Short mmCIF file of C-alpha atoms in Angstrom, two decimals:
data_model
loop_
_atom_site.label_atom_id
_atom_site.label_comp_id
_atom_site.label_asym_id
_atom_site.label_seq_id
_atom_site.Cartn_x
_atom_site.Cartn_y
_atom_site.Cartn_z
CA MET A 1249 -49.11 192.52 16.79
CA GLU A 1250 -48.53 189.19 15.04
CA ASN A 1251 -50.63 186.18 16.09
CA SER A 1252 -47.52 184.47 17.44
CA GLU A 1253 -47.03 187.35 19.88
CA LYS A 1254 -50.61 187.39 21.16
CA THR A 1255 -51.68 185.52 24.29
CA GLU A 1256 -54.05 182.72 23.37
CA VAL A 1257 -57.14 182.55 25.55
CA VAL A 1258 -59.74 179.90 26.34
CA LEU A 1259 -63.03 181.28 27.68
CA LEU A 1260 -64.66 179.19 30.41
CA ALA A 1261 -68.25 179.80 31.50
CA CYS A 1262 -69.48 178.01 34.63
CA GLY A 1263 -73.08 178.04 35.79
CA SER A 1264 -76.39 176.26 35.99
CA PHE A 1265 -77.46 176.70 32.34
CA ASN A 1266 -80.96 175.87 33.51
CA PRO A 1267 -81.69 176.10 30.62
CA ILE A 1268 -79.03 177.53 28.33
CA THR A 1269 -80.28 180.62 26.48
CA ASN A 1270 -79.27 182.70 23.50
CA MET A 1271 -77.83 185.21 25.97
CA HIS A 1272 -75.38 182.62 27.29
CA LEU A 1273 -74.13 182.12 23.73
CA ARG A 1274 -73.92 185.87 23.13
CA LEU A 1275 -71.57 186.23 26.12
CA PHE A 1276 -68.98 184.18 24.25
CA GLU A 1277 -69.25 186.25 21.09
CA LEU A 1278 -69.06 189.55 22.98
CA ALA A 1279 -66.03 188.39 24.97
CA LYS A 1280 -64.27 187.05 21.89
CA ASP A 1281 -64.77 190.29 19.96
CA TYR A 1282 -63.49 192.34 22.88
CA MET A 1283 -60.43 190.22 23.67
CA ASN A 1284 -59.40 189.90 20.04
CA GLY A 1285 -59.99 193.64 19.60
CA THR A 1286 -57.41 194.54 22.25
CA GLY A 1287 -54.67 193.32 19.95
CA LYS A 1288 -53.09 191.48 22.88
CA TYR A 1289 -55.17 188.31 22.92
CA ARG A 1290 -56.49 185.70 20.54
CA VAL A 1291 -59.47 183.64 21.69
CA ILE A 1292 -59.09 180.09 20.43
CA LYS A 1293 -61.81 178.23 22.27
CA GLY A 1294 -64.88 178.56 24.48
CA ILE A 1295 -66.04 176.04 27.09
CA ILE A 1296 -69.47 175.73 28.72
CA SER A 1297 -69.26 173.85 32.03
CA PRO A 1298 -72.66 173.13 33.62
CA VAL A 1299 -72.60 172.76 37.40
CA GLY A 1300 -73.33 169.38 38.97
CA ASP A 1301 -76.52 168.40 40.77
CA ALA A 1302 -74.73 168.67 44.12
CA TYR A 1303 -74.87 172.47 43.80
CA LYS A 1304 -78.43 172.13 45.18
CA LYS A 1305 -79.82 175.30 43.65
CA LYS A 1306 -83.58 175.65 43.80
CA GLY A 1307 -85.22 174.58 40.55
CA LEU A 1308 -82.06 172.92 39.21
CA ILE A 1309 -83.04 170.05 36.94
CA PRO A 1310 -80.74 167.00 36.52
CA ALA A 1311 -77.35 167.72 35.01
CA HIS A 1312 -77.66 165.30 32.10
CA HIS A 1313 -80.58 167.32 30.70
CA ARG A 1314 -78.70 170.61 31.11
CA VAL A 1315 -75.61 169.15 29.45
CA ILE A 1316 -77.60 167.82 26.49
CA MET A 1317 -79.33 171.18 26.00
CA ALA A 1318 -75.96 172.95 26.05
CA GLU A 1319 -74.62 170.48 23.50
CA LEU A 1320 -77.62 171.09 21.26
CA ALA A 1321 -77.14 174.85 21.60
CA THR A 1322 -73.49 174.66 20.51
CA LYS A 1323 -73.98 171.95 17.89
CA ASN A 1324 -73.11 174.27 15.02
CA SER A 1325 -70.44 176.32 16.79
CA LYS A 1326 -66.93 176.08 15.44
CA TRP A 1327 -65.26 177.20 18.65
CA VAL A 1328 -67.59 176.79 21.66
CA GLU A 1329 -67.96 173.33 23.22
CA VAL A 1330 -69.54 171.71 26.26
CA ASP A 1331 -67.45 169.99 28.90
CA THR A 1332 -69.15 167.49 31.24
CA TRP A 1333 -66.39 167.11 33.82
CA GLU A 1334 -67.80 169.51 36.43
CA SER A 1335 -71.34 168.17 36.05
CA LEU A 1336 -70.16 164.64 36.83
CA GLN A 1337 -68.51 165.25 40.18
CA ASP A 1338 -70.24 163.66 43.16
CA GLU A 1339 -69.74 166.82 45.19
CA TRP A 1340 -69.97 170.47 44.25
CA VAL A 1341 -66.63 171.76 42.93
CA GLU A 1342 -65.42 175.30 43.56
CA THR A 1343 -65.05 177.45 40.45
CA ALA A 1344 -61.36 177.98 41.20
CA LYS A 1345 -60.83 174.21 40.99
CA VAL A 1346 -62.77 174.01 37.73
CA LEU A 1347 -60.47 176.66 36.27
CA ARG A 1348 -57.44 174.77 37.52
CA HIS A 1349 -58.72 171.52 35.99
CA HIS A 1350 -59.11 173.10 32.56
CA GLN A 1351 -55.78 174.95 32.71
CA GLU A 1352 -53.96 171.74 33.64
CA LYS A 1353 -55.83 169.78 30.97
CA LEU A 1354 -54.89 172.42 28.41
CA GLU A 1355 -51.23 172.36 29.38
CA ALA A 1356 -51.12 168.56 29.32
CA SER A 1357 -52.61 168.41 25.82
CA ASN A 1358 -50.43 171.20 24.43
CA SER A 1359 -47.02 170.59 26.00
CA GLY A 1360 -44.52 170.03 23.23
CA ASN A 1361 -47.12 170.80 20.59
CA GLN A 1362 -47.94 174.47 21.11
CA GLN A 1363 -48.25 175.26 17.43
CA ASP A 1364 -51.48 173.28 17.23
CA SER A 1365 -53.31 175.17 19.98
CA PRO A 1366 -55.76 177.09 17.72
CA SER A 1367 -57.34 173.79 16.67
CA LEU A 1368 -57.77 172.24 20.09
CA GLU A 1369 -59.79 169.07 20.04
CA ARG A 1370 -63.45 169.48 21.03
CA SER A 1371 -63.27 166.61 23.46
CA GLY A 1372 -65.78 167.72 26.07
CA ARG A 1373 -68.80 166.19 24.43
CA LYS A 1374 -67.08 163.06 23.13
CA ARG A 1375 -65.53 161.60 26.24
CA LYS A 1376 -67.49 159.27 28.43
CA TRP A 1377 -68.71 160.92 31.59
CA THR A 1378 -67.17 158.24 33.81
CA GLU A 1379 -63.75 158.98 32.35
CA GLN A 1380 -63.85 162.56 33.59
CA ARG A 1381 -64.36 161.94 37.31
CA GLU A 1382 -61.62 163.16 39.61
CA ASP A 1383 -61.06 163.02 43.35
CA PHE A 1384 -60.83 166.45 44.99
CA SER A 1385 -60.58 165.14 48.55
CA GLN A 1386 -57.02 166.46 48.68
CA LYS A 1387 -56.33 170.06 47.81
CA LYS A 1388 -53.56 170.86 45.37
CA PRO A 1389 -51.82 174.24 45.35
CA PRO A 1390 -52.29 176.26 42.15
CA GLN A 1391 -49.47 175.64 39.72
CA PRO A 1392 -47.92 178.48 37.71
CA LYS A 1393 -49.05 178.54 34.09
CA MET A 1394 -46.49 177.31 31.59
CA LYS A 1395 -44.93 180.06 29.51
CA GLY A 1396 -46.46 180.39 26.06
CA MET A 1397 -49.46 178.21 26.90
CA PRO A 1398 -53.04 179.37 26.26
CA GLU A 1399 -54.65 180.89 29.34
CA VAL A 1400 -58.05 179.90 30.70
CA LYS A 1401 -60.12 182.89 31.80
CA LEU A 1402 -63.53 182.89 33.45
CA LEU A 1403 -66.38 184.38 31.43
CA CYS A 1404 -69.35 185.77 33.35
CA GLY A 1405 -72.04 188.41 33.62
CA ALA A 1406 -72.15 191.34 36.04
CA ASP A 1407 -74.43 189.44 38.45
CA PHE A 1408 -71.70 186.80 38.84
CA LEU A 1409 -69.14 189.45 39.66
CA GLU A 1410 -71.42 191.02 42.26
CA SER A 1411 -72.05 187.61 43.85
CA PHE A 1412 -68.50 187.86 45.22
CA GLY A 1413 -70.00 190.19 47.82
CA ILE A 1414 -72.54 187.68 49.18
CA PRO A 1415 -71.36 186.47 52.62
CA ASN A 1416 -70.10 182.84 52.68
CA LEU A 1417 -70.88 182.25 49.01
CA TRP A 1418 -67.20 182.57 48.07
CA LYS A 1419 -63.94 182.05 49.93
CA SER A 1420 -61.72 185.11 49.76
CA GLU A 1421 -58.78 182.98 48.67
CA ASP A 1422 -60.84 181.53 45.82
CA ILE A 1423 -61.80 185.01 44.61
CA ALA A 1424 -58.14 186.01 44.68
CA GLN A 1425 -57.16 182.90 42.74
CA ILE A 1426 -59.92 183.37 40.13
CA VAL A 1427 -59.20 187.01 39.37
CA GLY A 1428 -55.48 187.04 40.16
CA GLY A 1429 -54.39 183.64 38.89
CA TYR A 1430 -56.66 183.29 35.87
CA GLY A 1431 -58.59 186.43 35.07
CA LEU A 1432 -62.18 187.47 34.60
CA ILE A 1433 -64.03 188.66 31.52
CA CYS A 1434 -67.27 190.24 32.69
CA ILE A 1435 -70.06 191.31 30.33
CA THR A 1436 -71.75 194.43 31.69
CA ARG A 1437 -74.59 196.68 30.62
CA ALA A 1438 -74.92 200.45 30.42
CA GLY A 1439 -75.58 201.83 33.88
CA ASN A 1440 -74.13 198.76 35.61
CA ASP A 1441 -72.05 199.43 38.72
CA ALA A 1442 -69.37 196.81 38.01
CA ARG A 1443 -66.56 199.35 38.24
CA LYS A 1444 -67.91 200.67 41.52
CA PHE A 1445 -68.17 197.12 42.85
CA ILE A 1446 -64.52 196.49 41.94
CA TYR A 1447 -63.54 199.76 43.61
CA GLU A 1448 -65.32 198.78 46.83
CA SER A 1449 -63.65 195.35 47.01
CA ASP A 1450 -60.02 195.26 48.13
CA VAL A 1451 -59.30 191.90 46.51
CA LEU A 1452 -60.90 192.86 43.18
CA TRP A 1453 -59.18 196.25 43.22
CA LYS A 1454 -55.83 194.56 43.79
CA HIS A 1455 -56.30 192.43 40.67
CA ARG A 1456 -58.29 194.98 38.63
CA SER A 1457 -55.82 194.77 35.73
CA ASN A 1458 -56.86 191.13 35.27
CA ILE A 1459 -60.60 191.94 35.16
CA HIS A 1460 -61.87 192.80 31.68
CA LEU A 1461 -65.21 194.64 31.64
CA VAL A 1462 -67.02 194.32 28.31
CA ASN A 1463 -69.94 196.64 27.59
CA GLU A 1464 -73.01 195.01 26.08
CA TRP A 1465 -74.35 197.82 23.91
CA ILE A 1466 -77.07 195.73 22.27
CA THR A 1467 -78.91 194.92 25.47
CA ASN A 1468 -80.39 191.48 25.99
CA ASP A 1469 -82.34 190.75 29.15
CA ILE A 1470 -82.92 187.04 28.55
CA SER A 1471 -82.35 184.89 31.64
CA SER A 1472 -82.87 181.25 32.54
CA THR A 1473 -85.17 182.33 35.39
CA LYS A 1474 -87.45 184.19 32.96
CA ILE A 1475 -87.40 181.26 30.55
CA ARG A 1476 -88.54 178.86 33.29
CA ARG A 1477 -91.24 181.28 34.38
CA ALA A 1478 -92.59 181.52 30.83
CA LEU A 1479 -92.62 177.74 30.50
CA ARG A 1480 -94.51 177.32 33.78
CA ARG A 1481 -97.12 179.71 32.43
CA GLY A 1482 -97.43 177.99 29.08
CA GLN A 1483 -95.88 180.92 27.18
CA SER A 1484 -93.68 180.68 24.12
CA ILE A 1485 -89.90 180.79 24.48
CA ARG A 1486 -89.18 180.70 20.77
CA TYR A 1487 -86.24 182.92 19.70
CA LEU A 1488 -85.12 183.14 23.34
CA VAL A 1489 -83.36 179.76 23.26
CA PRO A 1490 -81.99 177.82 20.28
CA ASP A 1491 -84.69 175.88 18.42
CA LEU A 1492 -83.15 172.51 19.28
CA VAL A 1493 -83.16 173.43 22.96
CA GLN A 1494 -86.82 174.44 22.81
CA GLU A 1495 -87.70 171.15 21.13
CA TYR A 1496 -85.81 169.17 23.78
CA ILE A 1497 -87.51 171.03 26.63
CA GLU A 1498 -90.94 170.41 25.15
CA LYS A 1499 -90.22 166.76 24.37
CA HIS A 1500 -89.18 166.01 27.95
CA ASN A 1501 -91.49 168.50 29.67
CA LEU A 1502 -88.52 169.70 31.72
CA TYR A 1503 -89.84 172.79 33.45
CA SER A 1504 -92.95 173.00 35.58
CA SER A 1505 -94.11 174.15 39.02
CA GLU A 1506 -92.90 170.80 40.34
CA SER A 1507 -89.42 171.14 38.86
CA GLU A 1508 -89.12 174.67 40.26
CA ASP A 1509 -89.61 173.25 43.76
CA ARG A 1510 -86.65 170.92 43.34
CA ASN A 1511 -84.16 171.57 46.19
CA ALA A 1512 -86.63 173.92 47.87
CA GLY A 1513 -85.53 174.54 51.43
CA VAL A 1514 -82.07 173.05 50.79
CA ILE A 1515 -79.04 175.20 51.55
CA LEU A 1516 -76.94 176.02 48.51
CA ALA A 1517 -73.80 173.85 48.51
CA PRO A 1518 -71.20 176.66 48.70
CA LEU A 1519 -73.10 178.43 51.48
CA GLU A 1520 -73.35 175.19 53.43
CA ARG A 1521 -69.68 174.30 52.99
CA ASN A 1522 -68.21 177.74 53.55
CA THR A 1523 -70.41 178.47 56.58
CA ALA A 1524 -69.41 175.16 58.16
CA GLU A 1525 -65.71 175.82 57.51
CA ALA A 1526 -66.00 179.32 58.95
CA LYS A 1527 -67.41 177.88 62.19
CA SER A 1528 -64.82 175.13 62.51
#
């Protein structure tokens, strides 16, 4: 299939990145290889979108540090960039809305100039944070994607997929919009029950053709949680995170027992919001 006939894809990864690790970066490479290997898609860009402080996750350090570490980690990447928009919102923003924001931004920048899409401008790290704020007080219905435009798809790990089953963490309509309207690329490991989880979920089963499961044959068990634990214990994290990220963490002494207690006892933003809406 010629490049002109392939669907161009932008991979979007949302999360805490607390801190970003080499595994986060590997997800992009694994997903790109898989999608390009299907012969139907061509990945043209990857976006890392750190969640804002209003997410209220335990141990979540300030967003500006997490953004800077992500920028350092992708400094030499030719196709993966960091976008600060989500991290700058005053309130926590649902993942479905983050996907919509990037799809609309993509369509706005490419309308009438589709031939330039493979070299999309890496604007996420250059724009001033204050320029990326947006009011989400009024909900907008999802708009159909423009024909021939690159498609934004959500990149995640198997734990993210399984989080769809946690009560009140996700709205059912948001799950349907994420997997049905955009699509999911999920990196799984041998022995993972991702397919069984999809089978047991009616909404995921309905949109199963838009969920791409990518096997991670070279297993990598690095996680941000384990990185923070090692740092609290004074252990080395070299070769687990990019060197520049390690240097930044050490320079600013970012992770400690005190930082891990940040937001302790605070209800996670989506749980708080969705539980309140369910009661109203």
